[in-house]
Amino acid sequence: MAKLATTDLCDEHMNEIATGNIRILPPTFRSFGKSHHFSGQIETVKVFEDNVLVRNALERDGEGKVLVVDGGGSLRCALLGGNLAAIGQNHGWAGIIVNGCVRDVDEINECEIGVRALASHPLKSSKKGEGSTNVVVSVGGVRIAPGEWCYVDNDGIIISDKRLSKL
């Protein structure tokens, strides 16, 4: 998929932003991984301090998609580390957005995948397998549904109910 600048997308789709068909995540996410620009159709995982479902999702063929992990904004442990980022990269995921923390930052930064997260934290998560997959989530007060589209670059993160292109 061609790189589309989030600034250009915002400028060209102001009406859809006003109607809520295009939403912008708050500027609270840090960038990790080698890919600073990524986009794709969204799959979601909703967990809390447990990353078993995150691993399960990343072990499937990503087909250029973006995995949105709603970790409830927890800053008490990491939901993604270097091993999972590499798994995501190797299975064709375009990127991962974590409403929570990551760890193994140096390892993630060696991966050819885009990752956005709130922070880094050295503690690993629990492994109970609790949570939900492909459900509507809320990240930073923004509704995100499976099948929607995500566009990420150094200026921000855009969620759209349809695939966008330059006008």
PDB file of C-alpha atoms in Angstrom:
ATOM      1  CA  MET A   1       0.000   0.000   0.000  1.00  0.00           C
ATOM      2  CA  ALA A   2       1.352   3.441  -0.892  1.00  0.00           C
ATOM      3  CA  LYS A   3       2.376   5.698   1.965  1.00  0.00           C
ATOM      4  CA  LEU A   4      -0.271   8.319   2.655  1.00  0.00           C
ATOM      5  CA  ALA A   5       0.701  11.205   4.928  1.00  0.00           C
ATOM      6  CA  THR A   6      -1.707  11.572   7.827  1.00  0.00           C
ATOM      7  CA  THR A   7      -1.528  15.363   7.471  1.00  0.00           C
ATOM      8  CA  ASP A   8      -2.635  15.139   3.839  1.00  0.00           C
ATOM      9  CA  LEU A   9      -5.371  12.670   4.725  1.00  0.00           C
ATOM     10  CA  CYS A  10      -6.689  15.030   7.401  1.00  0.00           C
ATOM     11  CA  ASP A  11      -6.607  17.997   5.028  1.00  0.00           C
ATOM     12  CA  GLU A  12      -8.401  16.068   2.283  1.00  0.00           C
ATOM     13  CA  HIS A  13     -11.033  14.420   4.465  1.00  0.00           C
ATOM     14  CA  MET A  14     -12.162  17.181   6.861  1.00  0.00           C
ATOM     15  CA  ASN A  15     -15.850  16.412   6.274  1.00  0.00           C
ATOM     16  CA  GLU A  16     -15.378  12.768   7.300  1.00  0.00           C
ATOM     17  CA  ILE A  17     -13.465  13.868  10.403  1.00  0.00           C
ATOM     18  CA  ALA A  18     -16.389  16.145  11.290  1.00  0.00           C
ATOM     19  CA  THR A  19     -18.870  13.270  10.881  1.00  0.00           C
ATOM     20  CA  GLY A  20     -16.717  10.819  12.868  1.00  0.00           C
ATOM     21  CA  ASN A  21     -16.101   8.461   9.957  1.00  0.00           C
ATOM     22  CA  ILE A  22     -12.413   9.317  10.357  1.00  0.00           C
ATOM     23  CA  ARG A  23     -10.991   9.505  13.878  1.00  0.00           C
ATOM     24  CA  ILE A  24      -7.593  10.545  15.183  1.00  0.00           C
ATOM     25  CA  LEU A  25      -5.975   8.890  18.174  1.00  0.00           C
ATOM     26  CA  PRO A  26      -4.605  11.209  20.855  1.00  0.00           C
ATOM     27  CA  PRO A  27      -0.889  12.031  20.532  1.00  0.00           C
ATOM     28  CA  THR A  28       0.158   9.802  23.423  1.00  0.00           C
ATOM     29  CA  PHE A  29       1.870   7.009  21.486  1.00  0.00           C
ATOM     30  CA  ARG A  30       5.618   6.452  21.129  1.00  0.00           C
ATOM     31  CA  SER A  31       7.142   4.980  17.974  1.00  0.00           C
ATOM     32  CA  PHE A  32       9.100   1.708  17.998  1.00  0.00           C
ATOM     33  CA  GLY A  33      10.385  -0.561  15.238  1.00  0.00           C
ATOM     34  CA  LYS A  34      12.003   0.374  11.934  1.00  0.00           C
ATOM     35  CA  SER A  35       8.787   1.153  10.077  1.00  0.00           C
ATOM     36  CA  HIS A  36       7.638   4.649  11.024  1.00  0.00           C
ATOM     37  CA  HIS A  37       4.915   4.719   8.348  1.00  0.00           C
ATOM     38  CA  PHE A  38       2.406   1.888   8.071  1.00  0.00           C
ATOM     39  CA  SER A  39      -1.192   1.304   7.203  1.00  0.00           C
ATOM     40  CA  GLY A  40      -3.636  -1.522   6.765  1.00  0.00           C
ATOM     41  CA  GLN A  41      -6.934  -3.037   7.682  1.00  0.00           C
ATOM     42  CA  ILE A  42      -7.466  -3.475  11.412  1.00  0.00           C
ATOM     43  CA  GLU A  43      -7.786  -6.553  13.581  1.00  0.00           C
ATOM     44  CA  THR A  44      -8.304  -6.057  17.315  1.00  0.00           C
ATOM     45  CA  VAL A  45      -7.420  -7.765  20.574  1.00  0.00           C
ATOM     46  CA  LYS A  46      -8.771  -6.652  23.944  1.00  0.00           C
ATOM     47  CA  VAL A  47      -6.733  -7.830  26.938  1.00  0.00           C
ATOM     48  CA  PHE A  48      -5.604  -6.608  30.330  1.00  0.00           C
ATOM     49  CA  GLU A  49      -2.050  -7.352  31.472  1.00  0.00           C
ATOM     50  CA  ASP A  50      -2.146 -10.683  29.589  1.00  0.00           C
ATOM     51  CA  ASN A  51      -0.585 -11.146  26.143  1.00  0.00           C
ATOM     52  CA  VAL A  52      -1.538 -14.701  25.137  1.00  0.00           C
ATOM     53  CA  LEU A  53      -4.151 -13.450  22.639  1.00  0.00           C
ATOM     54  CA  VAL A  54      -1.653 -10.930  21.267  1.00  0.00           C
ATOM     55  CA  ARG A  55       0.751 -13.777  20.471  1.00  0.00           C
ATOM     56  CA  ASN A  56      -2.065 -15.860  18.982  1.00  0.00           C
ATOM     57  CA  ALA A  57      -3.037 -13.001  16.651  1.00  0.00           C
ATOM     58  CA  LEU A  58       0.541 -12.283  15.551  1.00  0.00           C
ATOM     59  CA  GLU A  59       1.161 -15.965  14.795  1.00  0.00           C
ATOM     60  CA  ARG A  60      -1.531 -15.821  12.077  1.00  0.00           C
ATOM     61  CA  ASP A  61      -0.829 -14.455   8.601  1.00  0.00           C
ATOM     62  CA  GLY A  62      -1.085 -10.669   8.955  1.00  0.00           C
ATOM     63  CA  GLU A  63      -1.533  -9.953   5.236  1.00  0.00           C
ATOM     64  CA  GLY A  64      -0.371  -6.345   5.688  1.00  0.00           C
ATOM     65  CA  LYS A  65      -2.891  -5.664   8.451  1.00  0.00           C
ATOM     66  CA  VAL A  66      -2.540  -3.608  11.630  1.00  0.00           C
ATOM     67  CA  LEU A  67      -3.150  -5.260  14.995  1.00  0.00           C
ATOM     68  CA  VAL A  68      -4.715  -2.894  17.535  1.00  0.00           C
ATOM     69  CA  VAL A  69      -4.176  -4.162  21.072  1.00  0.00           C
ATOM     70  CA  ASP A  70      -6.437  -2.539  23.643  1.00  0.00           C
ATOM     71  CA  GLY A  71      -4.580  -3.213  26.867  1.00  0.00           C
ATOM     72  CA  GLY A  72      -6.753  -0.821  28.828  1.00  0.00           C
ATOM     73  CA  GLY A  73      -3.920   1.707  28.913  1.00  0.00           C
ATOM     74  CA  SER A  74      -2.151  -0.262  31.653  1.00  0.00           C
ATOM     75  CA  LEU A  75       1.352   0.955  32.441  1.00  0.00           C
ATOM     76  CA  ARG A  76       2.091  -1.906  34.869  1.00  0.00           C
ATOM     77  CA  CYS A  77       3.549  -4.475  32.435  1.00  0.00           C
ATOM     78  CA  ALA A  78       4.389  -5.003  28.750  1.00  0.00           C
ATOM     79  CA  LEU A  79       2.020  -6.669  26.277  1.00  0.00           C
ATOM     80  CA  LEU A  80       4.536  -6.882  23.430  1.00  0.00           C
ATOM     81  CA  GLY A  81       8.258  -7.612  23.368  1.00  0.00           C
ATOM     82  CA  GLY A  82      10.988  -8.265  20.854  1.00  0.00           C
ATOM     83  CA  ASN A  83       9.978 -11.881  20.229  1.00  0.00           C
ATOM     84  CA  LEU A  84       6.355 -10.996  19.468  1.00  0.00           C
ATOM     85  CA  ALA A  85       7.370  -8.061  17.266  1.00  0.00           C
ATOM     86  CA  ALA A  86       9.595 -10.431  15.262  1.00  0.00           C
ATOM     87  CA  ILE A  87       6.723 -12.942  15.000  1.00  0.00           C
ATOM     88  CA  GLY A  88       4.469 -10.173  13.699  1.00  0.00           C
ATOM     89  CA  GLN A  89       7.101  -9.077  11.201  1.00  0.00           C
ATOM     90  CA  ASN A  90       7.642 -12.648  10.002  1.00  0.00           C
ATOM     91  CA  HIS A  91       3.903 -13.211   9.558  1.00  0.00           C
ATOM     92  CA  GLY A  92       3.393 -10.124   7.405  1.00  0.00           C
ATOM     93  CA  TRP A  93       1.775  -7.670   9.817  1.00  0.00           C
ATOM     94  CA  ALA A  94       2.252  -4.037   8.758  1.00  0.00           C
ATOM     95  CA  GLY A  95       2.124  -2.733  12.301  1.00  0.00           C
ATOM     96  CA  ILE A  96       0.962  -3.050  15.881  1.00  0.00           C
ATOM     97  CA  ILE A  97      -0.662  -0.400  18.057  1.00  0.00           C
ATOM     98  CA  VAL A  98      -0.602  -1.146  21.785  1.00  0.00           C
ATOM     99  CA  ASN A  99      -2.783   0.753  24.221  1.00  0.00           C
ATOM    100  CA  GLY A 100      -0.295  -0.242  26.890  1.00  0.00           C
ATOM    101  CA  CYS A 101       3.431  -0.957  27.129  1.00  0.00           C
ATOM    102  CA  VAL A 102       6.138  -2.791  25.212  1.00  0.00           C
ATOM    103  CA  ARG A 103       9.486  -4.167  26.352  1.00  0.00           C
ATOM    104  CA  ASP A 104      12.727  -5.287  24.678  1.00  0.00           C
ATOM    105  CA  VAL A 105      12.771  -1.917  22.922  1.00  0.00           C
ATOM    106  CA  ASP A 106      16.187  -2.471  21.345  1.00  0.00           C
ATOM    107  CA  GLU A 107      14.965  -5.757  19.841  1.00  0.00           C
ATOM    108  CA  ILE A 108      11.730  -4.182  18.578  1.00  0.00           C
ATOM    109  CA  ASN A 109      13.721  -1.365  17.009  1.00  0.00           C
ATOM    110  CA  GLU A 110      15.601  -3.950  14.918  1.00  0.00           C
ATOM    111  CA  CYS A 111      12.359  -5.310  13.449  1.00  0.00           C
ATOM    112  CA  GLU A 112      10.977  -4.242  10.069  1.00  0.00           C
ATOM    113  CA  ILE A 113       7.561  -3.535  11.551  1.00  0.00           C
ATOM    114  CA  GLY A 114       5.874  -0.449  12.914  1.00  0.00           C
ATOM    115  CA  VAL A 115       4.899  -0.386  16.566  1.00  0.00           C
ATOM    116  CA  ARG A 116       3.169   2.332  18.553  1.00  0.00           C
ATOM    117  CA  ALA A 117       2.700   2.043  22.316  1.00  0.00           C
ATOM    118  CA  LEU A 118       2.191   4.288  25.308  1.00  0.00           C
ATOM    119  CA  ALA A 119       5.529   3.461  26.956  1.00  0.00           C
ATOM    120  CA  SER A 120       8.093   0.781  27.648  1.00  0.00           C
ATOM    121  CA  HIS A 121       8.112  -1.366  30.792  1.00  0.00           C
ATOM    122  CA  PRO A 122      10.506  -4.181  31.747  1.00  0.00           C
ATOM    123  CA  LEU A 123       7.914  -6.471  33.377  1.00  0.00           C
ATOM    124  CA  LYS A 124       6.290  -9.176  31.236  1.00  0.00           C
ATOM    125  CA  SER A 125       2.549  -9.751  31.290  1.00  0.00           C
ATOM    126  CA  SER A 126       0.621 -12.689  32.711  1.00  0.00           C
ATOM    127  CA  LYS A 127      -0.185 -15.698  30.518  1.00  0.00           C
ATOM    128  CA  LYS A 128      -3.785 -16.643  31.355  1.00  0.00           C
ATOM    129  CA  GLY A 129      -5.260 -16.313  27.853  1.00  0.00           C
ATOM    130  CA  GLU A 130      -8.032 -13.970  28.955  1.00  0.00           C
ATOM    131  CA  GLY A 131      -9.559 -11.344  26.693  1.00  0.00           C
ATOM    132  CA  SER A 132     -11.378 -10.988  23.376  1.00  0.00           C
ATOM    133  CA  THR A 133     -10.407 -10.892  19.717  1.00  0.00           C
ATOM    134  CA  ASN A 134     -11.906  -8.937  16.836  1.00  0.00           C
ATOM    135  CA  VAL A 135     -14.223  -6.846  18.992  1.00  0.00           C
ATOM    136  CA  VAL A 136     -14.861  -3.109  18.970  1.00  0.00           C
ATOM    137  CA  VAL A 137     -12.371  -1.409  21.305  1.00  0.00           C
ATOM    138  CA  SER A 138     -11.847   2.094  22.615  1.00  0.00           C
ATOM    139  CA  VAL A 139      -8.338   3.520  22.619  1.00  0.00           C
ATOM    140  CA  GLY A 140      -7.857   6.986  24.051  1.00  0.00           C
ATOM    141  CA  GLY A 141     -11.603   7.526  23.780  1.00  0.00           C
ATOM    142  CA  VAL A 142     -11.571   6.621  20.081  1.00  0.00           C
ATOM    143  CA  ARG A 143     -13.780   3.778  18.834  1.00  0.00           C
ATOM    144  CA  ILE A 144     -11.939   1.213  16.679  1.00  0.00           C
ATOM    145  CA  ALA A 145     -13.658  -1.721  14.976  1.00  0.00           C
ATOM    146  CA  PRO A 146     -12.197  -4.739  13.198  1.00  0.00           C
ATOM    147  CA  GLY A 147     -12.202  -4.252   9.442  1.00  0.00           C
ATOM    148  CA  GLU A 148     -11.644  -0.490   9.641  1.00  0.00           C
ATOM    149  CA  TRP A 149      -8.439   1.059   8.283  1.00  0.00           C
ATOM    150  CA  CYS A 150      -5.459   2.517  10.116  1.00  0.00           C
ATOM    151  CA  TYR A 151      -2.900   5.025   8.812  1.00  0.00           C
ATOM    152  CA  VAL A 152       0.212   5.789  10.870  1.00  0.00           C
ATOM    153  CA  ASP A 153       3.188   8.070  10.374  1.00  0.00           C
ATOM    154  CA  ASN A 154       5.338  10.376  12.486  1.00  0.00           C
ATOM    155  CA  ASP A 155       2.491  12.912  12.710  1.00  0.00           C
ATOM    156  CA  GLY A 156      -0.154  10.608  14.143  1.00  0.00           C
ATOM    157  CA  ILE A 157      -2.595   7.734  13.899  1.00  0.00           C
ATOM    158  CA  ILE A 158      -5.804   7.892  11.873  1.00  0.00           C
ATOM    159  CA  ILE A 159      -8.677   5.395  11.991  1.00  0.00           C
ATOM    160  CA  SER A 160     -11.143   5.320   9.092  1.00  0.00           C
ATOM    161  CA  ASP A 161     -14.280   3.331   8.457  1.00  0.00           C
ATOM    162  CA  LYS A 162     -13.139   2.855   4.852  1.00  0.00           C
ATOM    163  CA  ARG A 163      -9.906   2.602   2.899  1.00  0.00           C
ATOM    164  CA  LEU A 164      -8.579   6.071   2.083  1.00  0.00           C
ATOM    165  CA  SER A 165      -6.704   7.303  -0.924  1.00  0.00           C
ATOM    166  CA  LYS A 166      -5.422  10.669  -1.996  1.00  0.00           C
ATOM    167  CA  LEU A 167      -8.056  12.729  -3.795  1.00  0.00           C
TER     168      LEU A 167
END
